[in-house]
């Protein structure tokens, strides 16, 4: 058995140097640090949460500041919006209504500013004026008030010192002197509408004849009489339209040519009439 002889190799482990040990420790620390650091997703979630909370806080702070600014500026803002009335526009026909009187009625209310005007109270005050039939008021920002008025139209005088409209509304202006040429109607105050309706009916019947009613009276007993020119016509209580038609026929047949001589016509008979002639 042959044994080959040769040099024996001994592998001896070399002791690391200090610099090598230091580098090895640094590598180990870096590996550990990398293992211990949080994941990138957690970092993003952390900053996202804090950013969202920050924006919410900022919005709350901004809202509080805005509210404080509004509260601080509110009196000045309202004072600017709620201005004194600088101009009043009155729209009306002013046929019988006096502008000065209207302005005098409105003046006590104009101490109030734009939003504090009591339009309904102003309207009711204007409606108390004799010549005002309807009134409407409107604000126009920033400092204007518009007033629209409808005037009453007098159709006749009522009991010497008042006037009456075509709707039977009786009103009392300061003076009726300039309305002396209007027809004179009379009766009980609660009969004013009936008297006006009767006046309109008789006027419509007589107009084609060239006649017009100058006076109409409803007596306390319900008896009617009217005056045409200088002639007084008695109609009575009953069958008024029938008697009026009979008067029209009588006028055309007998009275037209001698109308200036007639003083009175009484239609209260059943089928006839009596005529009183003027004395020379």
PDB file of N, CA and C in Angstrom, residues 109-179:
ATOM      1  N   UNK A 109     -94.938 109.842   8.460  1.00  0.00           N
ATOM      2  CA  UNK A 109     -94.391 108.495   8.307  1.00  0.00           C
ATOM      3  C   UNK A 109     -92.963 108.505   7.781  1.00  0.00           C
ATOM      4  N   UNK A 110     -92.539 109.589   7.165  1.00  0.00           N
ATOM      5  CA  UNK A 110     -91.251 109.619   6.479  1.00  0.00           C
ATOM      6  C   UNK A 110     -90.077 109.818   7.416  1.00  0.00           C
ATOM      7  N   UNK A 111     -90.326 109.929   8.717  1.00  0.00           N
ATOM      8  CA  UNK A 111     -89.216 109.950   9.678  1.00  0.00           C
ATOM      9  C   UNK A 111     -88.592 108.562   9.785  1.00  0.00           C
ATOM     10  N   UNK A 112     -89.327 107.529   9.394  1.00  0.00           N
ATOM     11  CA  UNK A 112     -88.809 106.161   9.412  1.00  0.00           C
ATOM     12  C   UNK A 112     -87.964 105.908   8.172  1.00  0.00           C
ATOM     13  N   UNK A 113     -86.998 105.007   8.328  1.00  0.00           N
ATOM     14  CA  UNK A 113     -86.130 104.671   7.204  1.00  0.00           C
ATOM     15  C   UNK A 113     -86.804 103.651   6.284  1.00  0.00           C
ATOM     16  N   UNK A 114     -86.078 103.285   5.246  1.00  0.00           N
ATOM     17  CA  UNK A 114     -86.620 102.511   4.126  1.00  0.00           C
ATOM     18  C   UNK A 114     -87.365 101.258   4.588  1.00  0.00           C
ATOM     19  N   UNK A 115     -86.694 100.388   5.359  1.00  0.00           N
ATOM     20  CA  UNK A 115     -87.301  99.115   5.745  1.00  0.00           C
ATOM     21  C   UNK A 115     -88.283  99.251   6.902  1.00  0.00           C
ATOM     22  N   UNK A 116     -88.321 100.386   7.546  1.00  0.00           N
ATOM     23  CA  UNK A 116     -89.200 100.583   8.693  1.00  0.00           C
ATOM     24  C   UNK A 116     -90.494 101.311   8.326  1.00  0.00           C
ATOM     25  N   UNK A 117     -90.689 101.619   7.065  1.00  0.00           N
ATOM     26  CA  UNK A 117     -91.929 102.276   6.654  1.00  0.00           C
ATOM     27  C   UNK A 117     -93.115 101.321   6.827  1.00  0.00           C
ATOM     28  N   UNK A 118     -94.163 101.792   7.463  1.00  0.00           N
ATOM     29  CA  UNK A 118     -95.386 101.006   7.630  1.00  0.00           C
ATOM     30  C   UNK A 118     -96.320 101.345   6.463  1.00  0.00           C
ATOM     31  N   UNK A 119     -96.188 100.581   5.379  1.00  0.00           N
ATOM     32  CA  UNK A 119     -96.928 100.892   4.160  1.00  0.00           C
ATOM     33  C   UNK A 119     -98.436 100.751   4.353  1.00  0.00           C
ATOM     34  N   UNK A 120     -98.859  99.764   5.130  1.00  0.00           N
ATOM     35  CA  UNK A 120    -100.296  99.573   5.329  1.00  0.00           C
ATOM     36  C   UNK A 120    -100.896 100.724   6.128  1.00  0.00           C
ATOM     37  N   UNK A 121    -100.180 101.188   7.143  1.00  0.00           N
ATOM     38  CA  UNK A 121    -100.677 102.334   7.918  1.00  0.00           C
ATOM     39  C   UNK A 121    -100.751 103.582   7.044  1.00  0.00           C
ATOM     40  N   UNK A 122     -99.778 103.741   6.158  1.00  0.00           N
ATOM     41  CA  UNK A 122     -99.799 104.882   5.240  1.00  0.00           C
ATOM     42  C   UNK A 122    -100.983 104.769   4.286  1.00  0.00           C
ATOM     43  N   UNK A 123    -101.238 103.559   3.810  1.00  0.00           N
ATOM     44  CA  UNK A 123    -102.361 103.355   2.883  1.00  0.00           C
ATOM     45  C   UNK A 123    -103.689 103.684   3.563  1.00  0.00           C
ATOM     46  N   UNK A 124    -103.872 103.187   4.781  1.00  0.00           N
ATOM     47  CA  UNK A 124    -105.121 103.456   5.491  1.00  0.00           C
ATOM     48  C   UNK A 124    -105.304 104.949   5.752  1.00  0.00           C
ATOM     49  N   UNK A 125    -104.222 105.645   6.023  1.00  0.00           N
ATOM     50  CA  UNK A 125    -104.301 107.095   6.234  1.00  0.00           C
ATOM     51  C   UNK A 125    -104.744 107.806   4.962  1.00  0.00           C
ATOM     52  N   UNK A 126    -104.198 107.390   3.824  1.00  0.00           N
ATOM     53  CA  UNK A 126    -104.576 108.015   2.555  1.00  0.00           C
ATOM     54  C   UNK A 126    -106.033 107.721   2.196  1.00  0.00           C
ATOM     55  N   UNK A 127    -106.505 106.520   2.542  1.00  0.00           N
ATOM     56  CA  UNK A 127    -107.892 106.162   2.223  1.00  0.00           C
ATOM     57  C   UNK A 127    -108.901 106.976   3.031  1.00  0.00           C
ATOM     58  N   UNK A 128    -108.452 107.592   4.099  1.00  0.00           N
ATOM     59  CA  UNK A 128    -109.342 108.456   4.877  1.00  0.00           C
ATOM     60  C   UNK A 128    -109.545 109.818   4.219  1.00  0.00           C
ATOM     61  N   UNK A 129    -108.719 110.127   3.228  1.00  0.00           N
ATOM     62  CA  UNK A 129    -108.896 111.388   2.521  1.00  0.00           C
ATOM     63  C   UNK A 129    -110.150 111.292   1.643  1.00  0.00           C
ATOM     64  N   UNK A 130    -110.994 112.326   1.642  1.00  0.00           N
ATOM     65  CA  UNK A 130    -112.283 112.235   0.937  1.00  0.00           C
ATOM     66  C   UNK A 130    -112.172 111.864  -0.535  1.00  0.00           C
ATOM     67  N   UNK A 131    -111.165 112.387  -1.218  1.00  0.00           N
ATOM     68  CA  UNK A 131    -111.098 112.193  -2.660  1.00  0.00           C
ATOM     69  C   UNK A 131    -110.348 110.930  -3.074  1.00  0.00           C
ATOM     70  N   UNK A 132    -109.796 110.181  -2.127  1.00  0.00           N
ATOM     71  CA  UNK A 132    -109.008 108.990  -2.466  1.00  0.00           C
ATOM     72  C   UNK A 132    -109.915 107.766  -2.493  1.00  0.00           C
ATOM     73  N   UNK A 133    -110.002 107.156  -3.663  1.00  0.00           N
ATOM     74  CA  UNK A 133    -110.795 105.930  -3.808  1.00  0.00           C
ATOM     75  C   UNK A 133    -109.960 104.697  -3.494  1.00  0.00           C
ATOM     76  N   UNK A 134    -108.722 104.651  -3.992  1.00  0.00           N
ATOM     77  CA  UNK A 134    -107.817 103.525  -3.753  1.00  0.00           C
ATOM     78  C   UNK A 134    -106.398 104.052  -3.691  1.00  0.00           C
ATOM     79  N   UNK A 135    -105.557 103.354  -2.909  1.00  0.00           N
ATOM     80  CA  UNK A 135    -104.165 103.773  -2.745  1.00  0.00           C
ATOM     81  C   UNK A 135    -103.270 102.543  -2.694  1.00  0.00           C
ATOM     82  N   UNK A 136    -102.104 102.644  -3.312  1.00  0.00           N
ATOM     83  CA  UNK A 136    -101.085 101.598  -3.227  1.00  0.00           C
ATOM     84  C   UNK A 136     -99.725 102.260  -3.079  1.00  0.00           C
ATOM     85  N   UNK A 137     -98.866 101.637  -2.272  1.00  0.00           N
ATOM     86  CA  UNK A 137     -97.539 102.188  -2.002  1.00  0.00           C
ATOM     87  C   UNK A 137     -96.501 101.107  -2.225  1.00  0.00           C
ATOM     88  N   UNK A 138     -95.319 101.522  -2.702  1.00  0.00           N
ATOM     89  CA  UNK A 138     -94.249 100.575  -2.982  1.00  0.00           C
ATOM     90  C   UNK A 138     -92.898 101.219  -2.698  1.00  0.00           C
ATOM     91  N   UNK A 139     -92.033 100.452  -2.034  1.00  0.00           N
ATOM     92  CA  UNK A 139     -90.661 100.912  -1.821  1.00  0.00           C
ATOM     93  C   UNK A 139     -89.831 100.653  -3.074  1.00  0.00           C
ATOM     94  N   UNK A 140     -88.908 101.552  -3.349  1.00  0.00           N
ATOM     95  CA  UNK A 140     -87.939 101.366  -4.426  1.00  0.00           C
ATOM     96  C   UNK A 140     -86.558 101.657  -3.853  1.00  0.00           C
ATOM     97  N   UNK A 141     -85.781 100.560  -3.619  1.00  0.00           N
ATOM     98  CA  UNK A 141     -84.459 100.745  -3.028  1.00  0.00           C
ATOM     99  C   UNK A 141     -83.571 101.537  -3.998  1.00  0.00           C
ATOM    100  N   UNK A 142     -82.756 102.451  -3.492  1.00  0.00           N
ATOM    101  CA  UNK A 142     -82.350 102.546  -2.084  1.00  0.00           C
ATOM    102  C   UNK A 142     -83.126 103.538  -1.235  1.00  0.00           C
ATOM    103  N   UNK A 143     -83.810 104.532  -1.838  1.00  0.00           N
ATOM    104  CA  UNK A 143     -84.351 105.595  -0.983  1.00  0.00           C
ATOM    105  C   UNK A 143     -85.605 106.238  -1.578  1.00  0.00           C
ATOM    106  N   UNK A 144     -86.407 105.421  -2.330  1.00  0.00           N
ATOM    107  CA  UNK A 144     -87.544 106.014  -3.034  1.00  0.00           C
ATOM    108  C   UNK A 144     -88.847 105.342  -2.607  1.00  0.00           C
ATOM    109  N   UNK A 145     -89.911 106.146  -2.526  1.00  0.00           N
ATOM    110  CA  UNK A 145     -91.253 105.654  -2.216  1.00  0.00           C
ATOM    111  C   UNK A 145     -92.190 106.061  -3.339  1.00  0.00           C
ATOM    112  N   UNK A 146     -92.917 105.069  -3.890  1.00  0.00           N
ATOM    113  CA  UNK A 146     -93.889 105.332  -4.944  1.00  0.00           C
ATOM    114  C   UNK A 146     -95.304 105.218  -4.376  1.00  0.00           C
ATOM    115  N   UNK A 147     -96.124 106.220  -4.658  1.00  0.00           N
ATOM    116  CA  UNK A 147     -97.510 106.257  -4.183  1.00  0.00           C
ATOM    117  C   UNK A 147     -98.425 106.410  -5.397  1.00  0.00           C
ATOM    118  N   UNK A 148     -99.365 105.483  -5.552  1.00  0.00           N
ATOM    119  CA  UNK A 148    -100.336 105.555  -6.652  1.00  0.00           C
ATOM    120  C   UNK A 148    -101.735 105.719  -6.059  1.00  0.00           C
ATOM    121  N   UNK A 149    -102.453 106.723  -6.552  1.00  0.00           N
ATOM    122  CA  UNK A 149    -103.771 107.041  -6.010  1.00  0.00           C
ATOM    123  C   UNK A 149    -104.822 107.047  -7.113  1.00  0.00           C
ATOM    124  N   UNK A 150    -105.990 106.498  -6.812  1.00  0.00           N
ATOM    125  CA  UNK A 150    -107.155 106.613  -7.687  1.00  0.00           C
ATOM    126  C   UNK A 150    -108.132 107.582  -7.035  1.00  0.00           C
ATOM    127  N   UNK A 151    -108.566 108.571  -7.800  1.00  0.00           N
ATOM    128  CA  UNK A 151    -109.471 109.576  -7.247  1.00  0.00           C
ATOM    129  C   UNK A 151    -110.934 109.167  -7.419  1.00  0.00           C
ATOM    130  N   UNK A 152    -111.734 109.607  -6.480  1.00  0.00           N
ATOM    131  CA  UNK A 152    -113.175 109.447  -6.623  1.00  0.00           C
ATOM    132  C   UNK A 152    -113.701 110.435  -7.657  1.00  0.00           C
ATOM    133  N   UNK A 153    -114.714 109.992  -8.406  1.00  0.00           N
ATOM    134  CA  UNK A 153    -115.360 110.844  -9.395  1.00  0.00           C
ATOM    135  C   UNK A 153    -116.775 111.164  -8.919  1.00  0.00           C
ATOM    136  N   UNK A 154    -117.021 112.420  -8.624  1.00  0.00           N
ATOM    137  CA  UNK A 154    -118.345 112.831  -8.146  1.00  0.00           C
ATOM    138  C   UNK A 154    -119.324 112.885  -9.315  1.00  0.00           C
ATOM    139  N   UNK A 155    -120.449 112.196  -9.176  1.00  0.00           N
ATOM    140  CA  UNK A 155    -121.493 112.193 -10.199  1.00  0.00           C
ATOM    141  C   UNK A 155    -122.590 113.189  -9.848  1.00  0.00           C
ATOM    142  N   UNK A 156    -122.817 113.377  -8.553  1.00  0.00           N
ATOM    143  CA  UNK A 156    -123.899 114.273  -8.117  1.00  0.00           C
ATOM    144  C   UNK A 156    -123.591 114.798  -6.718  1.00  0.00           C
ATOM    145  N   UNK A 157    -124.349 115.807  -6.334  1.00  0.00           N
ATOM    146  CA  UNK A 157    -124.308 116.288  -4.952  1.00  0.00           C
ATOM    147  C   UNK A 157    -125.264 115.445  -4.113  1.00  0.00           C
ATOM    148  N   UNK A 158    -124.936 115.352  -2.840  1.00  0.00           N
ATOM    149  CA  UNK A 158    -125.787 114.602  -1.930  1.00  0.00           C
ATOM    150  C   UNK A 158    -126.139 115.494  -0.738  1.00  0.00           C
ATOM    151  N   UNK A 159    -127.407 115.848  -0.629  1.00  0.00           N
ATOM    152  CA  UNK A 159    -127.889 116.674   0.487  1.00  0.00           C
ATOM    153  C   UNK A 159    -127.099 117.974   0.646  1.00  0.00           C
ATOM    154  N   UNK A 160    -126.849 118.652  -0.377  1.00  0.00           N
ATOM    155  CA  UNK A 160    -126.268 120.001  -0.350  1.00  0.00           C
ATOM    156  C   UNK A 160    -124.783 120.035   0.013  1.00  0.00           C
ATOM    157  N   UNK A 161    -124.348 119.312   1.056  1.00  0.00           N
ATOM    158  CA  UNK A 161    -122.985 119.491   1.563  1.00  0.00           C
ATOM    159  C   UNK A 161    -122.068 118.304   1.309  1.00  0.00           C
ATOM    160  N   UNK A 162    -122.548 117.303   0.561  1.00  0.00           N
ATOM    161  CA  UNK A 162    -121.730 116.126   0.274  1.00  0.00           C
ATOM    162  C   UNK A 162    -121.801 115.798  -1.212  1.00  0.00           C
ATOM    163  N   UNK A 163    -120.986 114.827  -1.604  1.00  0.00           N
ATOM    164  CA  UNK A 163    -120.973 114.357  -2.989  1.00  0.00           C
ATOM    165  C   UNK A 163    -121.186 112.851  -2.998  1.00  0.00           C
ATOM    166  N   UNK A 164    -121.571 112.336  -4.165  1.00  0.00           N
ATOM    167  CA  UNK A 164    -121.809 110.903  -4.298  1.00  0.00           C
ATOM    168  C   UNK A 164    -121.225 110.419  -5.616  1.00  0.00           C
ATOM    169  N   UNK A 165    -120.616 109.233  -5.590  1.00  0.00           N
ATOM    170  CA  UNK A 165    -120.022 108.654  -6.789  1.00  0.00           C
ATOM    171  C   UNK A 165    -121.044 107.792  -7.523  1.00  0.00           C
ATOM    172  N   UNK A 166    -120.659 107.325  -8.711  1.00  0.00           N
ATOM    173  CA  UNK A 166    -121.538 106.447  -9.471  1.00  0.00           C
ATOM    174  C   UNK A 166    -121.766 105.113  -8.802  1.00  0.00           C
ATOM    175  N   UNK A 167    -120.908 104.743  -7.845  1.00  0.00           N
ATOM    176  CA  UNK A 167    -121.083 103.497  -7.093  1.00  0.00           C
ATOM    177  C   UNK A 167    -121.924 103.704  -5.845  1.00  0.00           C
ATOM    178  N   UNK A 168    -122.436 104.921  -5.662  1.00  0.00           N
ATOM    179  CA  UNK A 168    -123.273 105.192  -4.497  1.00  0.00           C
ATOM    180  C   UNK A 168    -122.506 105.480  -3.228  1.00  0.00           C
ATOM    181  N   UNK A 169    -121.231 105.828  -3.356  1.00  0.00           N
ATOM    182  CA  UNK A 169    -120.409 106.160  -2.185  1.00  0.00           C
ATOM    183  C   UNK A 169    -120.537 107.650  -1.902  1.00  0.00           C
ATOM    184  N   UNK A 170    -120.955 107.968  -0.696  1.00  0.00           N
ATOM    185  CA  UNK A 170    -121.105 109.364  -0.278  1.00  0.00           C
ATOM    186  C   UNK A 170    -119.837 109.795   0.448  1.00  0.00           C
ATOM    187  N   UNK A 171    -119.317 110.964   0.114  1.00  0.00           N
ATOM    188  CA  UNK A 171    -118.131 111.482   0.799  1.00  0.00           C
ATOM    189  C   UNK A 171    -118.265 112.986   0.955  1.00  0.00           C
ATOM    190  N   UNK A 172    -117.499 113.508   1.890  1.00  0.00           N
ATOM    191  CA  UNK A 172    -117.633 114.925   2.262  1.00  0.00           C
ATOM    192  C   UNK A 172    -116.303 115.645   2.110  1.00  0.00           C
ATOM    193  N   UNK A 173    -116.049 116.270   0.955  1.00  0.00           N
ATOM    194  CA  UNK A 173    -114.846 117.098   0.809  1.00  0.00           C
ATOM    195  C   UNK A 173    -114.984 118.389   1.604  1.00  0.00           C
ATOM    196  N   UNK A 174    -113.895 119.129   1.655  1.00  0.00           N
ATOM    197  CA  UNK A 174    -113.924 120.383   2.421  1.00  0.00           C
ATOM    198  C   UNK A 174    -114.961 121.356   1.877  1.00  0.00           C
ATOM    199  N   UNK A 175    -115.135 121.365   0.570  1.00  0.00           N
ATOM    200  CA  UNK A 175    -116.097 122.287  -0.036  1.00  0.00           C
ATOM    201  C   UNK A 175    -116.714 121.647  -1.273  1.00  0.00           C
ATOM    202  N   UNK A 176    -117.994 121.934  -1.494  1.00  0.00           N
ATOM    203  CA  UNK A 176    -118.684 121.440  -2.688  1.00  0.00           C
ATOM    204  C   UNK A 176    -119.119 122.596  -3.578  1.00  0.00           C
ATOM    205  N   UNK A 177    -118.589 123.772  -3.320  1.00  0.00           N
ATOM    206  CA  UNK A 177    -119.031 124.967  -4.050  1.00  0.00           C
ATOM    207  C   UNK A 177    -118.830 124.836  -5.557  1.00  0.00           C
ATOM    208  N   UNK A 178    -117.706 124.274  -5.966  1.00  0.00           N
ATOM    209  CA  UNK A 178    -117.434 124.200  -7.404  1.00  0.00           C
ATOM    210  C   UNK A 178    -118.215 123.089  -8.099  1.00  0.00           C
ATOM    211  N   UNK A 179    -119.044 122.360  -7.335  1.00  0.00           N
ATOM    212  CA  UNK A 179    -119.854 121.285  -7.914  1.00  0.00           C
ATOM    213  C   UNK A 179    -121.336 121.653  -7.925  1.00  0.00           C
TER     214      UNK A 179
END
